[in-house]
Coordinates of C-alpha atoms in Angstrom, one line a residue:
M253 CA -37.7 -68.4 27.1
D254 CA -36.9 -65.0 28.6
A255 CA -39.7 -62.8 29.6
P256 CA -40.5 -59.9 27.2
P257 CA -39.1 -56.6 28.4
T258 CA -41.4 -54.2 30.3
Y259 CA -41.7 -50.5 29.7
A260 CA -43.5 -47.5 31.1
Y261 CA -47.0 -47.1 29.8
G262 CA -47.7 -44.1 27.5
I263 CA -50.5 -43.2 25.2
N264 CA -48.3 -43.5 22.1
D265 CA -47.3 -47.0 23.2
A266 CA -50.8 -48.0 24.0
L267 CA -52.4 -46.9 20.8
P268 CA -51.3 -46.1 17.2
S269 CA -50.6 -42.4 16.9
L270 CA -53.6 -40.4 15.8
P271 CA -53.3 -38.2 12.7
Y272 CA -52.6 -34.9 14.4
G273 CA -51.1 -33.7 11.1
C274 CA -54.7 -33.4 9.8
S275 CA -55.0 -30.3 11.8
S276 CA -52.1 -28.8 9.8
H277 CA -54.0 -29.2 6.5
P278 CA -56.3 -26.2 6.9
L279 CA -53.3 -24.1 7.8
K280 CA -51.4 -25.2 4.7
F281 CA -54.5 -24.5 2.6
Y282 CA -54.8 -20.9 3.9
T283 CA -51.1 -20.3 3.4
G284 CA -51.2 -21.4 -0.2
C285 CA -54.5 -19.8 -1.2
L286 CA -53.9 -16.3 0.2
T287 CA -54.0 -13.9 -2.7
V288 CA -52.0 -11.3 -0.8
R289 CA -49.6 -13.4 1.3
S290 CA -47.3 -10.4 2.0
S291 CA -50.2 -8.2 3.2
I292 CA -50.9 -7.4 6.8
F293 CA -54.2 -9.2 6.4
G294 CA -52.5 -12.4 5.3
K295 CA -50.0 -12.1 8.2
L296 CA -52.7 -11.5 10.8
L297 CA -54.8 -14.4 9.5
L298 CA -51.9 -16.7 9.3
T299 CA -50.9 -15.8 12.9
S300 CA -54.4 -16.5 14.1
I301 CA -54.5 -19.8 12.3
L302 CA -51.2 -20.8 13.9
L303 CA -52.3 -19.8 17.4
I304 CA -55.6 -21.6 17.0
G305 CA -54.0 -24.7 15.6
V306 CA -51.3 -24.9 18.3
T307 CA -53.8 -24.3 21.0
L308 CA -56.3 -26.9 19.8
A309 CA -53.6 -29.4 19.1
S310 CA -52.2 -29.0 22.6
A311 CA -55.6 -29.3 24.1
D312 CA -56.4 -32.4 22.1
F313 CA -53.1 -34.0 23.1
L314 CA -53.6 -33.2 26.8
L315 CA -57.2 -34.3 26.9
T316 CA -56.5 -37.5 25.0
R317 CA -53.6 -38.3 27.3
Y318 CA -55.8 -37.6 30.3
T319 CA -58.6 -39.8 28.9
A320 CA -56.1 -42.6 28.3
E321 CA -54.8 -42.4 31.9
R322 CA -58.3 -42.2 33.2
E323 CA -59.3 -45.2 31.2
R324 CA -56.4 -47.3 32.4
T325 CA -57.2 -46.4 36.0
L326 CA -60.8 -47.5 35.6
V327 CA -59.7 -50.7 34.0
R328 CA -57.3 -51.4 36.8
Q329 CA -60.0 -50.7 39.4
H330 CA -62.4 -52.9 37.6
M331 CA -59.9 -55.7 37.4
A332 CA -59.1 -55.3 41.1
Q333 CA -62.8 -55.5 42.1
S334 CA -63.3 -58.5 39.8
L335 CA -60.3 -60.3 41.3
R336 CA -61.6 -59.8 44.8
V337 CA -65.0 -61.2 43.8
I338 CA -63.6 -64.3 42.3
A339 CA -60.8 -64.9 44.8
P340 CA -63.1 -66.6 47.4
I341 CA -64.5 -68.9 44.7
L342 CA -60.9 -69.9 43.7
V343 CA -60.1 -70.9 47.3
S344 CA -62.9 -73.4 47.4
T345 CA -62.1 -74.9 43.9
P346 CA -60.4 -78.3 43.9
P347 CA -56.9 -78.3 42.3
K348 CA -58.1 -80.6 39.5
S349 CA -60.9 -78.1 38.6
L350 CA -58.6 -75.0 38.4
Q351 CA -58.4 -75.1 34.6
K352 CA -62.1 -75.4 34.1
W353 CA -62.7 -72.7 36.7
A354 CA -60.4 -70.4 34.9
E355 CA -62.1 -71.0 31.6
D356 CA -65.6 -70.4 33.1
T357 CA -64.4 -67.2 34.8
D358 CA -62.9 -65.9 31.5
A359 CA -66.3 -66.5 29.8
A360 CA -68.0 -64.6 32.6
L361 CA -65.6 -61.6 32.9
D362 CA -64.3 -61.6 29.3
S363 CA -60.8 -61.4 30.8
R364 CA -57.9 -63.8 30.6
V365 CA -57.5 -65.7 34.0
T366 CA -54.2 -67.2 35.1
V367 CA -53.4 -69.0 38.4
I368 CA -49.7 -69.2 39.2
D369 CA -48.0 -70.9 42.2
S370 CA -45.2 -69.3 44.3
S371 CA -42.5 -70.7 42.1
G372 CA -43.9 -69.1 39.0
V373 CA -45.4 -72.3 37.5
V374 CA -48.7 -71.7 35.7
L375 CA -51.4 -73.9 37.3
A376 CA -54.2 -72.8 35.1
D377 CA -54.8 -70.4 32.2
S378 CA -58.1 -69.7 30.5
R379 CA -56.7 -69.1 27.0
H380 CA -53.7 -71.5 26.8
D381 CA -52.5 -74.9 27.9
P382 CA -50.7 -74.3 31.2
E383 CA -48.4 -77.2 30.8
T384 CA -46.8 -75.6 27.7
M385 CA -46.4 -72.2 29.2
E386 CA -43.1 -70.9 30.5
N387 CA -42.3 -70.0 34.1
H388 CA -43.9 -66.6 35.1
R389 CA -41.8 -65.9 38.1
T390 CA -40.0 -63.0 36.4
R391 CA -43.1 -61.2 35.1
P392 CA -43.3 -57.7 36.7
E393 CA -46.9 -58.2 38.0
V394 CA -46.0 -61.6 39.4
V395 CA -42.9 -60.2 41.1
A396 CA -45.0 -57.5 42.8
A397 CA -47.7 -60.0 43.9
L398 CA -45.0 -62.4 45.3
E399 CA -43.9 -59.5 47.4
G400 CA -47.4 -59.3 48.9
R401 CA -48.7 -56.3 46.9
P402 CA -50.9 -55.8 43.8
G403 CA -48.9 -55.7 40.5
S404 CA -49.7 -54.5 37.0
A405 CA -48.0 -54.2 33.7
I406 CA -48.5 -53.7 30.0
R407 CA -46.7 -55.9 27.5
R408 CA -47.2 -58.2 24.6
S409 CA -47.9 -61.8 25.6
A410 CA -45.2 -64.2 24.5
T411 CA -47.7 -67.0 24.6
L412 CA -50.6 -65.4 22.6
D413 CA -48.7 -62.6 20.8
V414 CA -51.3 -60.1 21.9
E415 CA -50.7 -56.9 24.0
F416 CA -52.4 -57.2 27.4
Y417 CA -53.0 -55.2 30.5
Y418 CA -52.1 -57.5 33.4
Y419 CA -53.2 -57.2 37.1
A420 CA -52.2 -59.7 39.8
E421 CA -52.7 -60.2 43.5
P422 CA -51.6 -62.9 46.0
V423 CA -54.4 -65.4 47.0
E424 CA -54.7 -68.2 49.5
L425 CA -55.0 -71.5 47.6
P426 CA -55.1 -74.8 49.5
G427 CA -52.0 -76.9 48.8
H428 CA -50.3 -73.9 47.1
P429 CA -49.2 -71.3 49.6
G430 CA -48.2 -68.0 48.1
A431 CA -50.3 -68.6 44.9
I432 CA -51.0 -65.7 42.5
L433 CA -54.3 -64.9 40.7
R434 CA -53.8 -62.8 37.6
L435 CA -56.3 -61.2 35.3
A436 CA -55.5 -59.8 31.8
I437 CA -57.5 -57.7 29.3
P438 CA -56.5 -57.2 25.7
L439 CA -55.2 -53.6 25.3
R440 CA -57.3 -53.1 22.2
Q441 CA -60.4 -52.9 24.4
V442 CA -58.8 -49.9 26.2
G443 CA -57.7 -48.4 22.9
D444 CA -61.2 -48.6 21.5
S445 CA -62.5 -46.7 24.5
I446 CA -59.8 -44.1 24.1
S447 CA -60.4 -43.7 20.3
A448 CA -64.0 -43.1 20.9
V449 CA -63.3 -40.3 23.3
R450 CA -60.6 -38.9 21.0
M451 CA -63.0 -38.7 18.1
L452 CA -65.4 -36.6 20.2
I453 CA -62.5 -34.3 21.2
L454 CA -61.5 -34.0 17.5
R455 CA -65.0 -33.1 16.4
A456 CA -65.3 -30.5 19.2
S457 CA -61.9 -29.1 18.3
A458 CA -62.7 -28.8 14.6
A459 CA -65.9 -27.0 15.4
A460 CA -64.1 -24.6 17.8
A461 CA -61.4 -24.0 15.2
L462 CA -63.9 -23.2 12.5
I463 CA -65.6 -20.7 14.7
A464 CA -62.3 -19.2 15.8
L465 CA -61.1 -18.8 12.2
I466 CA -64.3 -17.0 11.2
V467 CA -63.9 -14.6 14.1
A468 CA -60.2 -14.1 13.3
Y469 CA -61.0 -13.5 9.6
F470 CA -63.4 -10.7 10.4
I471 CA -61.1 -9.1 13.0
A472 CA -58.1 -9.2 10.7
G473 CA -60.3 -7.7 7.9
A474 CA -61.4 -4.8 10.1
F475 CA -57.9 -4.2 11.3
T476 CA -56.5 -4.3 7.8
R477 CA -59.1 -1.8 6.5
R478 CA -58.1 0.7 9.2
I479 CA -54.4 0.2 8.2
H480 CA -55.3 0.8 4.5
R481 CA -57.0 4.1 5.3
I482 CA -53.9 5.3 7.2
E483 CA -51.7 4.0 4.3
N484 CA -53.7 5.9 1.7
Y485 CA -53.4 9.1 3.7
A486 CA -49.6 8.5 4.1
L487 CA -49.3 8.1 0.3
E488 CA -51.0 11.5 -0.1
L489 CA -48.3 13.0 2.1
V490 CA -45.6 11.4 0.0
N491 CA -47.1 13.0 -3.1
A492 CA -47.0 16.4 -1.3
D493 CA -50.8 16.5 -1.0
Y494 CA -51.5 17.8 2.5
S495 CA -55.2 18.6 2.0
G496 CA -56.5 15.1 2.4
T497 CA -58.3 13.9 5.5
F498 CA -59.7 10.6 6.8
A499 CA -62.3 9.6 9.3
A500 CA -61.4 9.8 13.0
E501 CA -59.9 6.6 14.3
G502 CA -60.4 5.0 17.7
D503 CA -58.4 5.6 20.9
D504 CA -56.1 2.6 20.3
E505 CA -52.5 2.6 18.8
L506 CA -53.8 2.9 15.2
G507 CA -55.8 6.0 16.2
S508 CA -52.7 7.5 17.7
V509 CA -50.8 6.9 14.4
A510 CA -53.6 8.6 12.4
R511 CA -53.6 11.7 14.7
S512 CA -49.8 11.9 14.4
L513 CA -50.0 11.8 10.6
R514 CA -52.4 14.7 10.6
I515 CA -50.1 16.8 12.8
M516 CA -47.1 15.8 10.7
A517 CA -48.8 16.8 7.5
E518 CA -49.3 20.4 8.7
H519 CA -45.6 20.6 9.8
F520 CA -44.5 19.3 6.5
R521 CA -46.5 21.9 4.6
R522 CA -44.9 24.7 6.6
M523 CA -41.4 23.3 6.3
L524 CA -41.6 22.9 2.5
E525 CA -42.6 26.5 2.1
R526 CA -39.6 27.6 4.1
L527 CA -37.3 25.2 2.1
A528 CA -38.6 26.6 -1.2
Q529 CA -37.6 30.1 -0.1
E530 CA -34.2 29.1 1.1
S531 CA -33.5 27.1 -2.1
S532 CA -34.2 30.2 -4.2
R533 CA -31.8 32.2 -2.2
R534 CA -29.0 29.6 -2.4
E535 CA -29.3 29.2 -6.1
A536 CA -29.1 33.0 -6.6
I537 CA -25.9 33.2 -4.4
L538 CA -24.2 30.1 -6.0
G539 CA -25.0 31.3 -9.5
S540 CA -23.2 34.6 -9.0
M541 CA -20.0 33.0 -7.5
V542 CA -16.6 33.2 -9.4
E543 CA -15.6 29.8 -8.0
G544 CA -17.1 26.7 -9.6
V545 CA -19.7 24.8 -7.5
L546 CA -20.9 21.3 -8.2
A547 CA -23.5 19.3 -6.2
V548 CA -24.1 15.5 -6.7
E549 CA -26.3 12.9 -5.1
H550 CA -25.3 9.5 -3.8
K551 CA -25.1 8.0 -7.3
L552 CA -22.9 10.9 -8.5
C553 CA -25.7 12.4 -10.6
I554 CA -25.4 16.2 -10.8
T555 CA -28.1 18.0 -8.9
F556 CA -26.7 21.5 -9.3
C557 CA -23.7 23.3 -10.9
N558 CA -23.2 27.0 -11.5
D559 CA -22.0 28.8 -14.6
A560 CA -18.4 29.1 -13.3
F561 CA -18.0 25.3 -13.1
A562 CA -19.6 24.8 -16.5
R563 CA -17.2 27.3 -18.1
A564 CA -14.2 25.6 -16.4
I565 CA -15.0 22.2 -17.9
H566 CA -16.4 23.6 -21.2
A567 CA -19.8 22.2 -20.7
R568 CA -23.0 23.5 -22.2
T569 CA -25.6 24.9 -19.8
P570 CA -28.1 24.2 -18.6
L571 CA -27.2 20.6 -17.9
P572 CA -30.0 17.9 -18.2
D573 CA -31.7 17.0 -15.0
G574 CA -30.1 14.0 -13.2
V575 CA -27.2 13.6 -15.7
S576 CA -24.4 11.5 -14.4
M577 CA -21.2 13.4 -13.5
L578 CA -19.2 10.9 -15.5
H579 CA -21.0 12.1 -18.7
V580 CA -19.8 15.7 -17.9
V581 CA -16.5 15.3 -16.1
R582 CA -14.6 12.1 -16.8
D583 CA -12.1 12.6 -14.0
P584 CA -11.2 9.6 -11.7
A585 CA -9.7 11.8 -9.0
L586 CA -12.8 14.0 -8.7
R587 CA -15.0 10.9 -8.7
E588 CA -12.9 9.3 -6.0
L589 CA -13.0 12.5 -3.9
L590 CA -16.8 12.9 -4.0
S591 CA -17.4 9.1 -3.5
R592 CA -15.2 9.2 -0.4
V593 CA -17.0 12.3 1.1
I594 CA -20.3 10.6 0.5
A595 CA -19.2 7.3 2.0
T596 CA -17.5 8.8 5.1
G597 CA -19.6 11.9 5.6
M598 CA -16.4 13.9 6.3
P599 CA -15.2 17.0 4.4
A600 CA -12.1 16.6 2.2
R601 CA -9.8 18.9 0.3
E602 CA -7.6 18.0 -2.7
R603 CA -5.7 19.7 -5.5
M604 CA -6.3 18.2 -8.9
S605 CA -6.1 18.9 -12.6
L606 CA -9.4 18.2 -14.3
I607 CA -9.2 16.4 -17.6
N608 CA -11.8 18.7 -19.2
A609 CA -10.1 21.9 -17.9
E610 CA -7.1 21.8 -20.2
G611 CA -4.5 21.3 -17.6
R612 CA -5.8 23.9 -15.1
V613 CA -5.2 23.1 -11.5
F614 CA -8.0 23.5 -8.9
E615 CA -8.2 23.3 -5.2
V616 CA -11.3 21.3 -4.6
Q617 CA -13.0 21.4 -1.3
A618 CA -15.8 18.9 -0.9
A619 CA -18.3 18.5 1.9
P620 CA -21.2 16.1 2.6
L621 CA -24.6 17.2 1.4
V622 CA -28.0 15.9 2.5
E623 CA -30.1 15.0 -0.6
P624 CA -33.7 13.7 -0.7
G625 CA -32.4 10.3 -2.0
G626 CA -29.7 10.0 0.5
A627 CA -26.2 11.4 1.2
G628 CA -24.7 13.6 -1.4
A629 CA -21.7 16.0 -1.8
I630 CA -21.0 19.6 -2.8
A631 CA -17.6 20.7 -4.1
T632 CA -16.2 24.2 -4.7
F633 CA -13.4 24.7 -7.3
H634 CA -10.7 27.4 -6.8
D635 CA -8.5 27.9 -9.8
I636 CA -4.9 27.9 -8.6
T637 CA -3.1 27.0 -11.8
E638 CA -0.6 29.8 -11.8
I639 CA -0.1 29.6 -8.0
E640 CA 0.5 25.9 -8.3
R641 CA 3.1 26.3 -11.0
L642 CA 5.1 28.9 -9.2
E643 CA 4.9 27.1 -5.9
R644 CA 6.0 23.9 -7.5
V645 CA 9.0 25.5 -9.2
R646 CA 10.1 27.2 -6.0
K647 CA 9.6 24.2 -3.8
D648 CA 11.4 21.7 -6.0
F649 CA 14.4 24.0 -6.5
V650 CA 14.8 24.8 -2.8
A651 CA 14.3 21.2 -1.7
N652 CA 16.6 19.7 -4.3
I653 CA 19.4 22.3 -3.9
S654 CA 19.2 22.0 -0.1
H655 CA 19.3 18.3 -0.2
E656 CA 22.3 18.2 -2.6
L657 CA 24.3 20.8 -0.7
R658 CA 23.7 19.5 2.8
T659 CA 26.1 16.5 2.6
P660 CA 29.1 18.1 1.0
L661 CA 28.8 21.2 3.2
A662 CA 28.6 19.1 6.3
A663 CA 31.6 17.1 5.3
I664 CA 33.7 20.2 4.5
H665 CA 32.6 21.8 7.8
G666 CA 33.5 18.7 9.8
A667 CA 36.9 18.3 8.1
A668 CA 37.7 22.0 8.7
E669 CA 36.8 21.8 12.4
T670 CA 39.0 18.7 12.8
L671 CA 41.9 20.5 11.2
L672 CA 41.4 23.6 13.4
E673 CA 41.3 21.4 16.5
G674 CA 44.8 20.0 15.8
A675 CA 44.7 17.6 12.9
L676 CA 46.6 20.2 10.9
E677 CA 49.8 19.4 12.9
D678 CA 49.6 15.8 11.8
P679 CA 50.7 15.8 8.1
E680 CA 49.3 12.3 7.3
N681 CA 45.8 12.9 8.8
G682 CA 45.8 16.5 7.8
R683 CA 46.2 15.6 4.2
K684 CA 43.2 13.2 4.4
F685 CA 41.0 15.9 5.7
L686 CA 42.2 18.3 3.0
E687 CA 41.4 15.7 0.4
I688 CA 37.9 15.4 1.8
I689 CA 37.5 19.2 1.6
A690 CA 38.8 19.2 -2.0
A691 CA 36.6 16.3 -3.1
H692 CA 33.4 17.8 -1.7
T693 CA 34.4 21.2 -3.0
T694 CA 34.7 19.6 -6.5
R695 CA 31.3 18.0 -6.0
I696 CA 29.7 21.4 -5.2
G697 CA 31.4 22.8 -8.2
N698 CA 30.1 20.0 -10.5
L699 CA 26.6 20.6 -9.1
A700 CA 26.8 24.3 -9.8
S701 CA 28.2 23.6 -13.3
D702 CA 25.5 21.1 -14.1
L703 CA 22.8 23.5 -12.8
L704 CA 24.2 26.2 -15.0
T705 CA 24.4 23.9 -18.0
L706 CA 20.8 22.7 -17.5
S707 CA 19.6 26.3 -17.0
E708 CA 21.3 27.4 -20.2
I709 CA 19.9 24.5 -22.2
E710 CA 16.4 25.2 -21.0
A711 CA 16.6 28.9 -21.6
E712 CA 18.6 28.5 -24.8
R713 CA 21.0 31.3 -23.8
I714 CA 23.8 29.8 -25.8
P715 CA 23.3 30.0 -29.6
V716 CA 23.1 26.6 -31.1
I717 CA 25.8 26.2 -33.7
S718 CA 24.7 23.3 -35.9
E719 CA 27.2 21.1 -37.6
K720 CA 27.3 17.7 -39.2
I721 CA 28.5 15.1 -36.6
S722 CA 29.7 11.6 -37.0
G723 CA 28.1 9.2 -34.6
V724 CA 31.2 7.0 -34.3
E725 CA 33.5 10.0 -33.7
L726 CA 31.0 11.4 -31.1
A727 CA 31.1 8.0 -29.2
E728 CA 34.9 7.8 -29.3
N729 CA 35.3 11.3 -27.9
A730 CA 32.8 10.5 -25.1
L731 CA 34.7 7.3 -24.4
H732 CA 38.0 9.1 -24.0
R733 CA 36.4 11.4 -21.5
V734 CA 35.3 8.6 -19.2
A735 CA 38.3 6.2 -19.8
A736 CA 39.8 7.1 -16.4
Q737 CA 36.6 6.2 -14.5
A738 CA 36.3 3.0 -16.4
R739 CA 39.9 1.9 -15.6
E740 CA 39.4 2.9 -12.0
R741 CA 36.4 0.6 -11.6
N742 CA 37.8 -2.1 -13.8
I743 CA 35.0 -1.7 -16.4
R744 CA 35.6 -2.9 -20.0
V745 CA 34.0 -0.7 -22.7
F746 CA 33.4 -1.8 -26.2
L747 CA 32.4 0.2 -29.3
N748 CA 30.4 -1.5 -32.0
A749 CA 29.6 0.3 -35.3
A750 CA 28.9 -1.6 -38.5
A751 CA 28.6 1.7 -40.4
D752 CA 28.9 5.3 -39.4
V753 CA 25.8 7.5 -39.1
Y754 CA 25.6 11.3 -39.3
F755 CA 23.3 13.9 -37.8
V756 CA 23.2 17.6 -37.3
G757 CA 23.6 19.3 -33.9
Q758 CA 25.8 21.0 -31.4
K759 CA 28.8 18.7 -30.9
G760 CA 29.7 19.8 -27.4
R761 CA 26.2 19.3 -26.0
L762 CA 25.8 15.9 -27.6
E763 CA 29.2 14.7 -26.5
R764 CA 28.2 15.8 -22.9
A765 CA 25.0 13.8 -23.2
V766 CA 26.8 10.6 -24.4
S767 CA 29.4 11.1 -21.7
N768 CA 26.7 11.3 -19.0
L769 CA 25.1 8.0 -20.2
L770 CA 28.6 6.3 -20.2
L771 CA 29.3 7.6 -16.7
N772 CA 25.9 6.2 -15.5
A773 CA 26.7 2.8 -17.1
I774 CA 30.2 2.8 -15.4
N775 CA 29.2 4.0 -12.0
F776 CA 26.1 1.8 -11.6
N777 CA 27.9 -1.3 -12.8
R778 CA 29.5 -4.2 -10.8
P779 CA 33.3 -4.4 -10.6
G780 CA 34.7 -6.2 -13.7
G781 CA 31.5 -5.4 -15.6
E782 CA 31.1 -4.5 -19.3
V783 CA 29.7 -1.5 -21.2
R784 CA 28.8 -1.7 -24.9
I785 CA 28.3 1.3 -27.2
D786 CA 26.3 0.6 -30.3
V787 CA 26.1 3.2 -33.1
R788 CA 23.6 2.3 -35.8
R789 CA 20.9 3.5 -38.1
V790 CA 17.3 2.7 -37.5
D791 CA 14.9 3.9 -40.2
A792 CA 15.4 7.7 -40.5
T793 CA 17.1 8.0 -37.1
A794 CA 20.6 7.7 -35.7
R795 CA 20.7 5.6 -32.5
I796 CA 23.6 5.6 -30.0
S797 CA 22.8 2.8 -27.5
I798 CA 24.8 2.3 -24.3
T799 CA 24.3 -1.1 -22.6
D800 CA 25.7 -2.3 -19.3
N801 CA 25.3 -5.5 -17.2
G802 CA 25.1 -3.7 -13.9
I803 CA 22.5 -3.4 -11.2
G804 CA 19.6 -2.3 -13.4
I805 CA 16.7 -0.2 -12.5
A806 CA 13.4 -1.2 -10.8
P807 CA 10.3 -0.7 -13.0
E808 CA 8.7 1.8 -10.6
N809 CA 11.8 4.1 -11.0
L810 CA 12.0 4.1 -14.8
R811 CA 9.4 6.9 -15.3
R812 CA 11.3 9.3 -13.0
I813 CA 14.9 8.8 -13.7
F814 CA 15.0 11.8 -16.0
E815 CA 13.8 14.2 -13.3
R816 CA 16.2 16.6 -11.7
F817 CA 18.0 15.3 -8.7
Y818 CA 16.2 12.0 -8.8
R819 CA 18.4 9.1 -7.8
V820 CA 17.6 5.4 -7.9
D821 CA 20.4 4.6 -5.4
H822 CA 21.0 7.7 -3.4
G823 CA 24.1 6.4 -1.5
R824 CA 25.8 5.0 -4.6
S825 CA 25.2 8.1 -6.7
R826 CA 26.8 10.3 -4.1
D827 CA 29.8 7.9 -3.7
T828 CA 30.5 8.2 -7.4
G829 CA 30.3 12.0 -7.3
G830 CA 26.9 12.2 -9.2
T831 CA 24.8 15.3 -8.9
G832 CA 21.5 13.8 -9.9
L833 CA 21.3 16.1 -13.0
G834 CA 23.1 13.9 -15.6
L835 CA 20.0 12.2 -17.1
S836 CA 18.0 15.4 -17.0
I837 CA 20.7 17.1 -19.1
V838 CA 20.6 14.2 -21.5
R839 CA 16.9 14.5 -22.0
H840 CA 17.0 18.3 -22.5
V841 CA 19.9 18.0 -25.0
A842 CA 17.9 15.3 -27.0
N843 CA 14.8 17.4 -27.0
N844 CA 16.7 20.5 -28.2
H845 CA 18.0 18.4 -31.1
Q846 CA 14.4 17.1 -32.0
G847 CA 15.3 13.7 -30.6
W848 CA 14.6 11.6 -27.5
V849 CA 16.0 9.2 -25.0
E850 CA 14.8 5.6 -24.6
V851 CA 15.6 3.2 -21.7
E852 CA 15.2 -0.5 -21.1
S853 CA 16.2 -2.1 -17.9
R854 CA 15.8 -5.2 -15.8
E855 CA 16.7 -5.0 -12.1
G856 CA 19.8 -7.1 -11.4
E857 CA 20.6 -7.7 -15.1
G858 CA 21.5 -4.2 -16.5
S859 CA 20.2 -1.3 -18.6
T860 CA 20.2 0.1 -22.1
F861 CA 20.0 3.9 -22.7
S862 CA 19.5 5.0 -26.3
L863 CA 20.0 8.5 -27.6
V864 CA 17.9 8.8 -30.8
L865 CA 18.5 11.7 -33.2
P866 CA 17.1 12.6 -36.6
L867 CA 19.4 11.3 -39.3
H868 CA 21.3 13.8 -41.6
T869 CA 19.7 13.6 -45.0
E870 CA 22.9 14.4 -47.0
R871 CA 25.0 11.3 -47.6
V872 CA 28.6 11.7 -46.4
V873 CA 31.4 10.0 -48.5

């Protein structure tokens, strides 16, 4: 049978682990029973308990380990002394009496005695039949003794199934040179000695822990009471009561905190007096301003607004304290502006039209404002409604006209320069440049004509001569006007009218509007495409719908296509000679006839424009 494995000796191997967790029970008890676990008292006491527990547990572990090592050393020394005493007796013992000698020696020393020859054969053993025991040559203590030095080991005996502490030395035995004498003591004897010492250490630790906890309790209580006195005084400062005092503290850090609070209280009192005076002055100045002024805190609750702002948004004054701005001014743009200023801490300026201000335009300048509850914002409102309108009209007109004239004028200028530089002598190329000049001159003329027409429609300079108009006839006339463009682009146009409809209006204007819609359907169609004109009655309205299967219009462009000079496809519109005013003219003509224009479109599939007019009430035969 193989020898059992050896291992380094340690206290946890020698003895069953002691219940060190017991020392954690008092700590757990205090943690669960503190009535104010979040208080400084609880934290100080808990820290003291942890420090005491860790210190005593560490001391207990180290002392116990030291005691175990000390006990093993004493046992080894005792076994070595005993072996040297009985070794001379063994030398004089006859070989046949070795077994009896071993048993007698065991009874005297209360230690297992084993005699082993140099080959590892057991010659005698006090607690087992040597003839049935396995060879001991590989035992660690035997190996050391065969090398001529004392050997020791701790392991469980394979023969007796008991954990022993073994000690062996070489001896001179007649007839057996190199023999080994080994003593063994059950390890439970060492464990009993260590346990007794450990119990003493635990009792002493428990007593020391109790005394330390009592001291820590009183120290934490005294420290906490001092902190509570300072806390109460600080609460008085929070309530703007600067007349309170408290007893002088010591010269430690808490005493320094208390003295600092007394100095700070006096500074606060003086500062609040100055702030009250400045606040009165500011309110008087802001209240007399013509511009509106609004101040909000970080949650957008109004902290101040002057009469000018209240009048602008038609709010009743005075406003309730702390009312939310959203209850007074439901304007997303203003809310976003003030929120951004509060979040970034940077001033901002925007022009906006407040919902409550009936379309009036304000230039709002907002800046961060320090409020008691955190960052806030203050905004001033300058009414620029009239300035904005005039500026917008001027800017749009100049920008659009400049943009529309730039391309044709540049083309005319380039063609003219080329002709002057010699192209005029070349009849073929000269004619091309003259055609360019003529085309762009026509385009400029169309632009001027459309502008004049649109201006006349808006200003109603031309008297409107109302007449009864046939919807089918109007569509046919418009179709004849654009027939050449349709043939040029190979576009097929169909007219569908189950029954004629009649309405009242100015025939020339309406024909121009339908022609513009047809031109759009032709110009923005694909080669070989189709355009369908539907004339029908829908409820009390006459509807002329023009549908194409062309390129369509993106959803984001639908809401702007009736604006002046707005183009969905700038390059294609110019290539077809468009001025960007066609749909604007259509809308104004429809509005002047108490009608409207509808559009439905899918990008890549085509569009449907519908001119809707009030139906003529008199039935036509």
